[in-house]
CSV table of C-alpha atoms and ligand atoms in Angstrom, one decimal:
chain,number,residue,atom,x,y,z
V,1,UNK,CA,49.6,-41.4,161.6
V,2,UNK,CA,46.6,-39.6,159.9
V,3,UNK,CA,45.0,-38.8,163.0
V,4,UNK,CA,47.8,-38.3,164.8
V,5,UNK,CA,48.6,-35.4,162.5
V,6,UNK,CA,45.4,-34.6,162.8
V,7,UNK,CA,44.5,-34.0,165.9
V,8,UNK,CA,47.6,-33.0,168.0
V,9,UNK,CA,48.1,-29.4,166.5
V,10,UNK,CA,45.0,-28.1,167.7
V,11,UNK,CA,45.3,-29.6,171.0
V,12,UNK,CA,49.1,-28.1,171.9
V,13,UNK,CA,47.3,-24.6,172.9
V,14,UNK,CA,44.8,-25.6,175.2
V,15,UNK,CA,47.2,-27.8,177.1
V,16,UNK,CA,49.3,-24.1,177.5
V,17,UNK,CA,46.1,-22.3,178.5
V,18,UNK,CA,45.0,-24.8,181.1
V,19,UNK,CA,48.6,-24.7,182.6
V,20,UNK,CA,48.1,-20.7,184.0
V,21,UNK,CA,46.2,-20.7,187.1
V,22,UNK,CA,44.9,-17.0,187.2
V,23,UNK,CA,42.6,-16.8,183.8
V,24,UNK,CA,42.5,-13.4,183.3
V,25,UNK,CA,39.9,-11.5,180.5
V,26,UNK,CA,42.7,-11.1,177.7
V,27,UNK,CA,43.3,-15.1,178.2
V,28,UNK,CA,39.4,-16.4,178.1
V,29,UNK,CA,39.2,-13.8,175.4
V,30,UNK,CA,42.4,-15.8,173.5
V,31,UNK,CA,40.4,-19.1,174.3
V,32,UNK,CA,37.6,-18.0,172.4
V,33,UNK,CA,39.2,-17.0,169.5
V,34,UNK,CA,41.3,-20.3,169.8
V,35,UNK,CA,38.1,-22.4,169.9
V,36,UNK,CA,36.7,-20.6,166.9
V,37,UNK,CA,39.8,-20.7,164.6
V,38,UNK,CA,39.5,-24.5,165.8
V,39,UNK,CA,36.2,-24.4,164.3
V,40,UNK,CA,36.8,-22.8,161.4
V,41,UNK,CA,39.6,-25.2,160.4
V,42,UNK,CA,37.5,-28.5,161.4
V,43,UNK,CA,34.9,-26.4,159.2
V,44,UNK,CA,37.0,-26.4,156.1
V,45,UNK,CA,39.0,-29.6,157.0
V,46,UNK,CA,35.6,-31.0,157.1
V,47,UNK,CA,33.9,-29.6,153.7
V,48,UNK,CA,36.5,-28.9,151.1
V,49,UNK,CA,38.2,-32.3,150.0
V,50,UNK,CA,41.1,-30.8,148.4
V,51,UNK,CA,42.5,-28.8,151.4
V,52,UNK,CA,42.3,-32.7,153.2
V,53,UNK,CA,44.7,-33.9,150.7
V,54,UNK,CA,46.6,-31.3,150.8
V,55,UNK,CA,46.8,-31.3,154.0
V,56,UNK,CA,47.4,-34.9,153.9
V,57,UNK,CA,50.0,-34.6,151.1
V,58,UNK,CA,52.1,-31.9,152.5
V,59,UNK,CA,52.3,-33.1,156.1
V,60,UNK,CA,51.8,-37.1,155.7
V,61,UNK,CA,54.6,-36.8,153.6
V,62,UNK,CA,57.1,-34.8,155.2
V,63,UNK,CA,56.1,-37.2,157.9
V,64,UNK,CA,56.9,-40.7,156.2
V,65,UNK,CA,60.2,-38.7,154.4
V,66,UNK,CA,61.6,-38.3,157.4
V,67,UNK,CA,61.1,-41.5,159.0
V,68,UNK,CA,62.4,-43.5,155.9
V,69,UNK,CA,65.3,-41.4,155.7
V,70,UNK,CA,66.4,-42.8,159.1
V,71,UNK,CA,65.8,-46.0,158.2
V,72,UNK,CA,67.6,-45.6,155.3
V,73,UNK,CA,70.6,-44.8,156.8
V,74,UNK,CA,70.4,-47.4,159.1
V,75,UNK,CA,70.5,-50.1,156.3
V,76,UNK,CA,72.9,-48.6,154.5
V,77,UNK,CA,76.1,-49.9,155.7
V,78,UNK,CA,75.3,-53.5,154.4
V,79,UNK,CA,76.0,-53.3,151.0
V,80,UNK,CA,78.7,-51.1,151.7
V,81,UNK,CA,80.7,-53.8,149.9
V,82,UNK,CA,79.7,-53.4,146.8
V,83,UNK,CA,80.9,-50.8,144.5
V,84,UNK,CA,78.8,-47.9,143.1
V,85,UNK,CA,77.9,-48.7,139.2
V,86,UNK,CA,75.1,-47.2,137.2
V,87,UNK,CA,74.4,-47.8,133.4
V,88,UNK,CA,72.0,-50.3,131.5
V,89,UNK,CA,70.6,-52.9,133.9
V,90,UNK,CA,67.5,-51.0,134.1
V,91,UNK,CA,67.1,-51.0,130.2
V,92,UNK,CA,65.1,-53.6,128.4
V,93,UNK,CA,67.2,-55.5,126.2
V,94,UNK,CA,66.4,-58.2,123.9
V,95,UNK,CA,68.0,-61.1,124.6
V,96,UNK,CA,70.6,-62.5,121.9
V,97,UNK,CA,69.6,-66.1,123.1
V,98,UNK,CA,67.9,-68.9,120.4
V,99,UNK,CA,64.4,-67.6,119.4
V,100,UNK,CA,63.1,-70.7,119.9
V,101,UNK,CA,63.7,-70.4,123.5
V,102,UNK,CA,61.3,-67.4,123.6
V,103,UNK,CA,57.8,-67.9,124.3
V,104,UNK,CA,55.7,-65.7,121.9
V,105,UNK,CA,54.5,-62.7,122.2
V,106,UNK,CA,56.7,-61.9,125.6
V,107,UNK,CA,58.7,-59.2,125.9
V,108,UNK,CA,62.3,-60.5,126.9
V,109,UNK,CA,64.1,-58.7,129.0
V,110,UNK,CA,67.6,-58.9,131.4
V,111,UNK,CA,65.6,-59.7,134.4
V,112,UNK,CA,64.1,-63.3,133.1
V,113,UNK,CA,66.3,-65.7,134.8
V,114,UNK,CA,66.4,-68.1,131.9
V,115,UNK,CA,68.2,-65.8,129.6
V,116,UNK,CA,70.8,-67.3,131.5
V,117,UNK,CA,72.7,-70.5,132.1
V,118,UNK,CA,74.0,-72.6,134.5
V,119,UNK,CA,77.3,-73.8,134.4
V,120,UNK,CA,77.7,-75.3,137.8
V,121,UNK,CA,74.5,-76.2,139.4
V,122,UNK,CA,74.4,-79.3,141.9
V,123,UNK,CA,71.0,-80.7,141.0
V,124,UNK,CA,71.5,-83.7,143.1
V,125,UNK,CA,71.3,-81.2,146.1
V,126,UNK,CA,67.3,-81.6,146.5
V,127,UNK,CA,66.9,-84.7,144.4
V,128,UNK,CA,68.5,-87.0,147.4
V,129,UNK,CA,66.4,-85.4,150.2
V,130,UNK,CA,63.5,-83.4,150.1
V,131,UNK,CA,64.1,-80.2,152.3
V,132,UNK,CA,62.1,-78.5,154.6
V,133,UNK,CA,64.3,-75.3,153.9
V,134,UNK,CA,66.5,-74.2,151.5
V,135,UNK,CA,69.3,-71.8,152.0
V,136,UNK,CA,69.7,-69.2,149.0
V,137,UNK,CA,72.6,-67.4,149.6
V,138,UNK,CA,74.3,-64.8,146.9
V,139,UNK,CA,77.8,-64.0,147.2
V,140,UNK,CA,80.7,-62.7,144.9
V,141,UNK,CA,82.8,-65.6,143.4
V,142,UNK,CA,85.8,-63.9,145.0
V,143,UNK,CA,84.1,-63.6,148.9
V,144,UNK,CA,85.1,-67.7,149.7
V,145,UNK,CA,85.8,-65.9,153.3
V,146,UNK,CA,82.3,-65.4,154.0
V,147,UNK,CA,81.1,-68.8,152.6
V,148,UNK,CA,83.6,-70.5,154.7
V,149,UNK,CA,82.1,-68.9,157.8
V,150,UNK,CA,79.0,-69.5,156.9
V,151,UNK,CA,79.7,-73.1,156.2
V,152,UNK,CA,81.2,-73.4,159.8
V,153,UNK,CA,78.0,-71.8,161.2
V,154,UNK,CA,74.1,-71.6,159.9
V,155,UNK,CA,74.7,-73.1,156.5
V,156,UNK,CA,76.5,-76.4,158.3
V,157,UNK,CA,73.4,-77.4,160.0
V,158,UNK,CA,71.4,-80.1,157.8
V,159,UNK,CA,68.8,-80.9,160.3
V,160,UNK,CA,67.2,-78.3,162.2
V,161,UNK,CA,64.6,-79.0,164.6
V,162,UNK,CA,63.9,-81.9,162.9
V,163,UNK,CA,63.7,-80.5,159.4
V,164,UNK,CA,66.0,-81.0,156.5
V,165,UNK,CA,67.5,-77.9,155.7
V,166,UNK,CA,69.7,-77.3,152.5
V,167,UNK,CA,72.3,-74.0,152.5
V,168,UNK,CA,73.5,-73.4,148.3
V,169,UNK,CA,75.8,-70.8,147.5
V,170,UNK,CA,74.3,-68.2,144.0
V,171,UNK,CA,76.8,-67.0,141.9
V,172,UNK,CA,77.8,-65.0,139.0
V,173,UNK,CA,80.9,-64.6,137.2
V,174,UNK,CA,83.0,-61.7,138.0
V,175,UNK,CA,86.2,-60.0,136.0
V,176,UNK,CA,89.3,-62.5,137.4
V,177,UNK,CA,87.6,-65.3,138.6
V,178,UNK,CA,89.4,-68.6,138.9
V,179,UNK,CA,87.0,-71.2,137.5
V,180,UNK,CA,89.3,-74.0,138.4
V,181,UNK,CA,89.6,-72.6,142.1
V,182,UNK,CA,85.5,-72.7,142.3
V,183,UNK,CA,85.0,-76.2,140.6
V,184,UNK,CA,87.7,-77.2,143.7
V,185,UNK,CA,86.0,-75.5,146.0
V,186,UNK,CA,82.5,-77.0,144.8
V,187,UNK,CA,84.2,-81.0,144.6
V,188,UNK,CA,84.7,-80.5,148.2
V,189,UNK,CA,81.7,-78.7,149.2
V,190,UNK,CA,79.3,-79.2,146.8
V,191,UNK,CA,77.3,-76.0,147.5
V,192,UNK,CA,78.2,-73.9,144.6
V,193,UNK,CA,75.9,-72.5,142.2
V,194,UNK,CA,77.5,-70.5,138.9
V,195,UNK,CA,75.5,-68.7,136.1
V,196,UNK,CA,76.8,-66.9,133.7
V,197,UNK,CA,75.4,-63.4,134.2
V,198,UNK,CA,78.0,-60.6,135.1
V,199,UNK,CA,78.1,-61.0,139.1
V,200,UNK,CA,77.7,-56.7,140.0
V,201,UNK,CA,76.1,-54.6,142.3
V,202,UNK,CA,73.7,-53.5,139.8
V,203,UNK,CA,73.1,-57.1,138.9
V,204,UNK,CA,71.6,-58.7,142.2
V,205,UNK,CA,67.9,-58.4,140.4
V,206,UNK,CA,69.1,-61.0,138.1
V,207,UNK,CA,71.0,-63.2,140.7
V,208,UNK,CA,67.7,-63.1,142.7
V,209,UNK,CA,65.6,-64.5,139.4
V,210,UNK,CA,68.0,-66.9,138.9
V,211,UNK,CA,68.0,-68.4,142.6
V,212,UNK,CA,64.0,-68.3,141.7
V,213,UNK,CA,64.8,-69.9,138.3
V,214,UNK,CA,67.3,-72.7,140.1
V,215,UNK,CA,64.5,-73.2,143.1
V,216,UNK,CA,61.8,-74.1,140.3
V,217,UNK,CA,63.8,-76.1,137.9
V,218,UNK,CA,66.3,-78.0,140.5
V,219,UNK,CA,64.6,-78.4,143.9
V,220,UNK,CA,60.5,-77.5,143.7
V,221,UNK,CA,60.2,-80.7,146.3
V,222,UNK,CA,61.2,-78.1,149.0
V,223,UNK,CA,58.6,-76.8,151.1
V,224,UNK,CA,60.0,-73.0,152.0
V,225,UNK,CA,63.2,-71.5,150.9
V,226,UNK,CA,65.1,-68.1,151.8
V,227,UNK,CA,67.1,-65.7,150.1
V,228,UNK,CA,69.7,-64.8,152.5
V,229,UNK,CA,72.4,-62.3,152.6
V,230,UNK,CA,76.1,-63.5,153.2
V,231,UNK,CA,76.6,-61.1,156.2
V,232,UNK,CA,73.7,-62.2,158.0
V,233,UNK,CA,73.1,-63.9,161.2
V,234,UNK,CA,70.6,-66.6,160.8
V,235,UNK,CA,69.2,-67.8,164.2
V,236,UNK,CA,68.4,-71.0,161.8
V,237,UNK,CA,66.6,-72.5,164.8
V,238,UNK,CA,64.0,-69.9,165.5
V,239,UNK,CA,63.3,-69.5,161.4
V,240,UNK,CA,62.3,-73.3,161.5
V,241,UNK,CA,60.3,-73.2,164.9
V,242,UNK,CA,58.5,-70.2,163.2
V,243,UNK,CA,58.1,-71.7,159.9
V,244,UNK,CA,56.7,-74.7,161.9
V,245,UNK,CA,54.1,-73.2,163.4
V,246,UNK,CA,50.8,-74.3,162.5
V,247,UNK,CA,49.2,-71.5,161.2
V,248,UNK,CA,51.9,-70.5,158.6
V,249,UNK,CA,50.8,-71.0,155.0
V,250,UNK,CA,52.3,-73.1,152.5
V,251,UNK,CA,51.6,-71.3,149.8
V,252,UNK,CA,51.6,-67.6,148.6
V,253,UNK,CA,53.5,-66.6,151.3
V,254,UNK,CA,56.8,-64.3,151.7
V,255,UNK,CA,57.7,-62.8,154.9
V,256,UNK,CA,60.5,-61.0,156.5
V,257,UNK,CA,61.3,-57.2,157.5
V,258,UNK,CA,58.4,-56.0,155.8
V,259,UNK,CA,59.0,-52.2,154.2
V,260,UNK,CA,56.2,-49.9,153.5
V,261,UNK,CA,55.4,-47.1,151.4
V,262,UNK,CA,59.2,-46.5,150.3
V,263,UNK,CA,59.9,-43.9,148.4
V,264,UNK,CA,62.2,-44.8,144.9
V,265,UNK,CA,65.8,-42.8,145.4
V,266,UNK,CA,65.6,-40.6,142.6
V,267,UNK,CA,69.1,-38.8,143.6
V,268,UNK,CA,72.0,-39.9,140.9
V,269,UNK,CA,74.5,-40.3,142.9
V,270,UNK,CA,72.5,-42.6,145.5
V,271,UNK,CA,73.3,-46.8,145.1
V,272,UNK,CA,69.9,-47.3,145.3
V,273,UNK,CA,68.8,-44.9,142.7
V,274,UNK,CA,66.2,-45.5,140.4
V,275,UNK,CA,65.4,-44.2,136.9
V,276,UNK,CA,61.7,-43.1,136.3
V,277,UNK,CA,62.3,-44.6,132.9
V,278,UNK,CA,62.8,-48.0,134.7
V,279,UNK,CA,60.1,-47.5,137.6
V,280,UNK,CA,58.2,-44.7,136.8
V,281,UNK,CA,55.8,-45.0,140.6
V,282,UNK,CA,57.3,-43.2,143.4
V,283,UNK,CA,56.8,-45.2,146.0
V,284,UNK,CA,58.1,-49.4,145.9
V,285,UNK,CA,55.1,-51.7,146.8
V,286,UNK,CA,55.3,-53.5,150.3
V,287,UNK,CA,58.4,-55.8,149.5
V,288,UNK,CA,60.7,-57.6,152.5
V,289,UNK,CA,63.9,-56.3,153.2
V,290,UNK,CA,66.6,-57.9,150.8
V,291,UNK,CA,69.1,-59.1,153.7
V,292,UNK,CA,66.6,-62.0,154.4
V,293,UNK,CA,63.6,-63.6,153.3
V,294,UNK,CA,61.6,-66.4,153.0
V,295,UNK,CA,59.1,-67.7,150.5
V,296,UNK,CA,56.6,-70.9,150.2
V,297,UNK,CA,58.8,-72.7,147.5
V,298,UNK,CA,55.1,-72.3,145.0
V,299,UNK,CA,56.5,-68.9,144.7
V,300,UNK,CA,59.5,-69.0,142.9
V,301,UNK,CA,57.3,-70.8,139.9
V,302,UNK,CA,55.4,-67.4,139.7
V,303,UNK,CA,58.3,-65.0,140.0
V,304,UNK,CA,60.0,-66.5,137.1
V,305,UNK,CA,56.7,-66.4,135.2
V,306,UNK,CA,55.4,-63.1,136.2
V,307,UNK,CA,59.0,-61.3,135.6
V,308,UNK,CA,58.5,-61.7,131.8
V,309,UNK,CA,55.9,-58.9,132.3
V,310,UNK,CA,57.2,-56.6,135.8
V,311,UNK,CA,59.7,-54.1,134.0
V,312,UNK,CA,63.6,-54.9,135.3
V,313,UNK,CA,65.1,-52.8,138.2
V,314,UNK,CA,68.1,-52.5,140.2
V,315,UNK,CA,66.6,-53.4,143.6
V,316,UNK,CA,66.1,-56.5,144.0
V,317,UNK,CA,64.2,-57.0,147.1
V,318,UNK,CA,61.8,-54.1,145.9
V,319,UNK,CA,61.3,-56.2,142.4
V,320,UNK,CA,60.4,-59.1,144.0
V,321,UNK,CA,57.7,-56.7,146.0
V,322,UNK,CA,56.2,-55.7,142.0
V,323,UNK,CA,56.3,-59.6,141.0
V,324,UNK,CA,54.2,-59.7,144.3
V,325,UNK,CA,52.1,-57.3,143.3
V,326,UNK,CA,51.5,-58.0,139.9
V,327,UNK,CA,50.7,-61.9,140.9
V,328,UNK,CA,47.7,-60.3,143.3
V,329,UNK,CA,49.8,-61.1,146.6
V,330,UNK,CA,51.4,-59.2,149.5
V,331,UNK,CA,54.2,-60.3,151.8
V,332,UNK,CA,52.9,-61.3,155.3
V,333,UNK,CA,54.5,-59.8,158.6
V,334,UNK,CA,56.2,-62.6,160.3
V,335,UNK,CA,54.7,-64.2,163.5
V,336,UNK,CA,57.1,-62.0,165.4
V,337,UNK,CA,58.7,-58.8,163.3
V,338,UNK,CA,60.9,-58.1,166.1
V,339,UNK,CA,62.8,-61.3,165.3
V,340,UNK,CA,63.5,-59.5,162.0
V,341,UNK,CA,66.4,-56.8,162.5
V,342,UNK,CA,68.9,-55.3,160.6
V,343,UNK,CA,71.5,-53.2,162.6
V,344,UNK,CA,72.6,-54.6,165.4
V,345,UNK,CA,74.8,-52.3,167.9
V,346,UNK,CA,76.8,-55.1,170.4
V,347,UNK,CA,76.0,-58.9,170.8
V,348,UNK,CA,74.0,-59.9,173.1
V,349,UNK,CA,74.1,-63.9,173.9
V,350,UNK,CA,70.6,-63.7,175.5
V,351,UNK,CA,69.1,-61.5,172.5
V,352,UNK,CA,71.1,-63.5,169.7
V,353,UNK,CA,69.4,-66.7,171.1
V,354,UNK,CA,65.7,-64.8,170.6
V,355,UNK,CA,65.8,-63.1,166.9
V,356,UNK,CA,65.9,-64.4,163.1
V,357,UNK,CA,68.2,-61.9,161.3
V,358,UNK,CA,71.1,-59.6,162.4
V,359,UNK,CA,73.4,-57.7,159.8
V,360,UNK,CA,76.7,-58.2,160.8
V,361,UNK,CA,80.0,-56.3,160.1
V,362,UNK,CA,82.3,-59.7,159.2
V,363,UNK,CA,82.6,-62.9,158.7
V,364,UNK,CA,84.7,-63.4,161.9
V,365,UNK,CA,81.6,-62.0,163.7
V,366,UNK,CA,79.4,-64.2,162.2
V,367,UNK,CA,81.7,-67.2,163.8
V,368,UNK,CA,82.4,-65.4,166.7
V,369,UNK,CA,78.9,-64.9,167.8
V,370,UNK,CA,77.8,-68.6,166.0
V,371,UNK,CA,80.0,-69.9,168.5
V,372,UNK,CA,79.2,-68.4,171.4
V,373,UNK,CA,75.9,-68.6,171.2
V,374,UNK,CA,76.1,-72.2,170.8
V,375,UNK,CA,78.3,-72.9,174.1
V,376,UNK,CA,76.4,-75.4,176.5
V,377,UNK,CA,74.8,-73.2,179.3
V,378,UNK,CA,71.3,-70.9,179.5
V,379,UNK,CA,71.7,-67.6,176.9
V,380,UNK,CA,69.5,-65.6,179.4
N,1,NAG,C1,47.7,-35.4,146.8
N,1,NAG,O1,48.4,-36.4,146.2
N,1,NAG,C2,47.8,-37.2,145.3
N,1,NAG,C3,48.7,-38.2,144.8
N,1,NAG,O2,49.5,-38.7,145.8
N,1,NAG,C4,47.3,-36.3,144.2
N,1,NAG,O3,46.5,-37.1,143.3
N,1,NAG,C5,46.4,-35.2,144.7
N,1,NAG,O4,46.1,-34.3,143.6
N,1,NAG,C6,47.2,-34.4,145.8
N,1,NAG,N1,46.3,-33.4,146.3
N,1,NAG,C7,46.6,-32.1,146.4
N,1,NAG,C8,45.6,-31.2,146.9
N,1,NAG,O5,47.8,-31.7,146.1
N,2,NAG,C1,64.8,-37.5,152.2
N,2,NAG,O1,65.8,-37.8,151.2
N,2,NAG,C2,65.6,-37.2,150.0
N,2,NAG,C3,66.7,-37.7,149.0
N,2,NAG,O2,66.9,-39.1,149.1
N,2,NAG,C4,65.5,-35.7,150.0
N,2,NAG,O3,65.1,-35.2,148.7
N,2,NAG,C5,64.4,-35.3,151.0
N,2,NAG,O4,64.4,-33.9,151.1
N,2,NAG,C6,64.7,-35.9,152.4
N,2,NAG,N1,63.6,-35.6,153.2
N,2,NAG,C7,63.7,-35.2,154.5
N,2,NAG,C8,62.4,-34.9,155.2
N,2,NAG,O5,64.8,-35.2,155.1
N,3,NAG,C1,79.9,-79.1,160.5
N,3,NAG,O1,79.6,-79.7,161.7
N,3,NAG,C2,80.2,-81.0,161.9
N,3,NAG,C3,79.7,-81.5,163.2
N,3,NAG,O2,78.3,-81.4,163.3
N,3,NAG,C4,81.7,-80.8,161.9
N,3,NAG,O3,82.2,-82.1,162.1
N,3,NAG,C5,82.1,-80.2,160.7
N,3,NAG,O4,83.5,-79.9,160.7
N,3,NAG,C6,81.4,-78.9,160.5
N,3,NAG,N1,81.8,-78.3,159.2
N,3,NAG,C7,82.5,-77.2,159.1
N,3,NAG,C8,82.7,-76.7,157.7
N,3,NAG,O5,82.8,-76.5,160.0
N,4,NAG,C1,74.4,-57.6,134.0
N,4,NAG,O1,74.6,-58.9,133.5
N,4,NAG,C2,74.5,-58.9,132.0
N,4,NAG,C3,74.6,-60.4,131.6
N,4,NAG,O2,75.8,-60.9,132.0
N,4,NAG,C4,75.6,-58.0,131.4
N,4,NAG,O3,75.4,-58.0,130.0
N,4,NAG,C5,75.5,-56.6,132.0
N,4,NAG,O4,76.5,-55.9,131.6
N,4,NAG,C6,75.5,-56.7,133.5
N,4,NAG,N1,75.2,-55.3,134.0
N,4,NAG,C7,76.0,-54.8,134.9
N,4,NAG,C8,75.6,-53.4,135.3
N,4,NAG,O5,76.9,-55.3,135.4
């Protein structure tokens, strides 16, 4: 991008000049002065640092606004579900828990996944088997829809290319939710996980530490596990063959739709927005898109370590990026990033058979799709 500002200005003229046959005195006379205002401005481009940056600043930036704008917008509609809420998840708050619980000297805060408990939280799920990959999936208490068709389609496959492969179900507890209804729907399932944080919008950091929390204190046996958004379609095939490959690490690693250089929504009445008080930087560290991604299960150790000490915010994909950060590591592009997508515009048999990751607009898509892709014949 740098020398693509950098460059094509300049050259836009010449490519004019050139075009007109008859070169007549006024025009070589207009080329010179061209070439020596070129000069001149490679001259101070050259010498004075500050009008580089400023350069840099004012037109890099523009630039990269722009672009993640779009993209933006074209993420948007997933969490479309969720209502709009804004008060005090981004404030530190000291927990009301025992003090003996508290390790010394650490600042407690709502984002530490063990200020929290369990109250349904199938432990036998990785103590029977020891998976290759397991399933994180958060969902609203109330949304047994979208399990349901998940259960029917990605999350009902328990050996994948060979590999064990265990889908559990994160969630919260929400205004109105039938306890009894989830223990039922956990006896026949046995899939549910339940803490008892307040299951909001504003709340997914937390439900993201506590899958972390869960992963590191119930199944650290597993080799890889994802965090995997409800209205996703998960191509779980391909995610094993690429996890399979040989020259994917086992450790350290996080992959997915990798984002760069975002800028933090400062705008109020944005969903994403972000205090200053709360993330003070103005741009999130590389972090992988929260609809889907996957982590070496040594990670989850870390998170839950490292969060004591990475300030809480509302984004929870972007959060995980500063626990990243802070423990030294970055996220890894995936073997293929264009298996990684978000929006999807119509299904495609062929094209569902070759990606990772779609968003998708229902849970009857998700089915729809699950089961047409799987029909016997060729996809392309
Ligand atoms: C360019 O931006 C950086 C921070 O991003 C700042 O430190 C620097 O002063 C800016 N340069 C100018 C000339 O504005
Ligand atoms: C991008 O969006 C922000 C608000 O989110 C706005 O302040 C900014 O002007 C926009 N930039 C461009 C180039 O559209
Ligand atoms: C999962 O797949 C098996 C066959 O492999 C099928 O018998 C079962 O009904 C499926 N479960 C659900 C919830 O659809
Ligand atoms: C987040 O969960 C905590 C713990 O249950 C709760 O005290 C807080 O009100 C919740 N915040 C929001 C914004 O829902």
């Amino acid at each position: 991008m740098e020398s693509r500002t950098g460059v094509k200005e300049p050259k836009r003229p010449l490519v004019w000049s050139s075009s007109h046959q008859k070169s007549t005195l006024f025009q070589s006379w207009f080329q010179f002065l061209l070439m020596l205002s070129m000069a001149l401005f490679i001259l101070v481009y050259t010498i004075t640092d500050s009008s580089l940056s400023l350069w840099e600043n004012v037109s890099l930036s523009q630039h990269f606004q722009r672009f993640f704008n779009q993209t933006h917008q074209v993420i948007k509609p997933a969490y479309r579900a969720y209502p709009r809420h804004r008060n005090s998840v981004n404030e530190i708050t000291e927990t009301t828990k025992s003090p003996t619980e508290r390790p010394v000297g650490v600042q407690y805060h709502n984002t530490y996944p063990r200020n929290y408990h369990f109250i349904m939280d199938n432990p036998e799920a990785c103590k029977d088997k020891t998976p290759f990959l397991v399933l994180m999936v958060p969902v609203e208490p109330k949304n047994v829809a979208a399990r349901n068709a998940i259960r029917q389609t990605w999350g009902n496959e328990s050996l994948v290319q060979g590999e064990v492969v265990v889908t559990l179900f994160m969630l919260g507890l929400s205004e109105g939710t039938d306890l009894e209804k989830i223990r039922q729907e956990n006896l026949e399932h046995r899939d549910l996980i339940l803490s008892d944080f307040r299951d909001t919008y504003l709340n997914l950091t937390i439900k993201t530490m506590v899958i972390m929390d869960w992963l590191t204190t119930r199944c650290s046996t597993a080799a890889y596990a994802m965090k995997v958004d409800s209205d996703l379609f998960l191509n779980i095939d391909n995610l094993v063959l690429m996890l399979q490959k040989p020259d994917i690490p086992k450790q350290n690693y996080l992959t997915g739709m990798l984002m760069w250089n975002r800028p933090v929504v400062r705008s109020k009445n944005s969903k994403w927005y972000v205090s200053e008080e709360s993330y003070p930087e103005p741009v999130y560290p590389t972090y992988t898109l929260g609809m889907g991604y996957i982590f070496s299960n040594d990670l989850p150790e870390k998170f839950v370590e490292v969060s004591k000490s990475v300030k809480p915010f509302n984004i929870e994909d972007a959060y995980i990026g500063m626990c990243m950060k802070k423990l030294g590591l970055k996220p890894t592009s995936p073997p293929n990033p264009s298996q990684f997508r978000a929006y999807n515009t119509k299904y495609n048999r062929c094209e569902y058979s070759k990606i990772i990751t779609y968003i998708l607009g229902s849970s009857k898509e998700l089915v729809d799709y699950w089961t047409d892709l799987k029909k016997p014949g060729p996809p392309c």
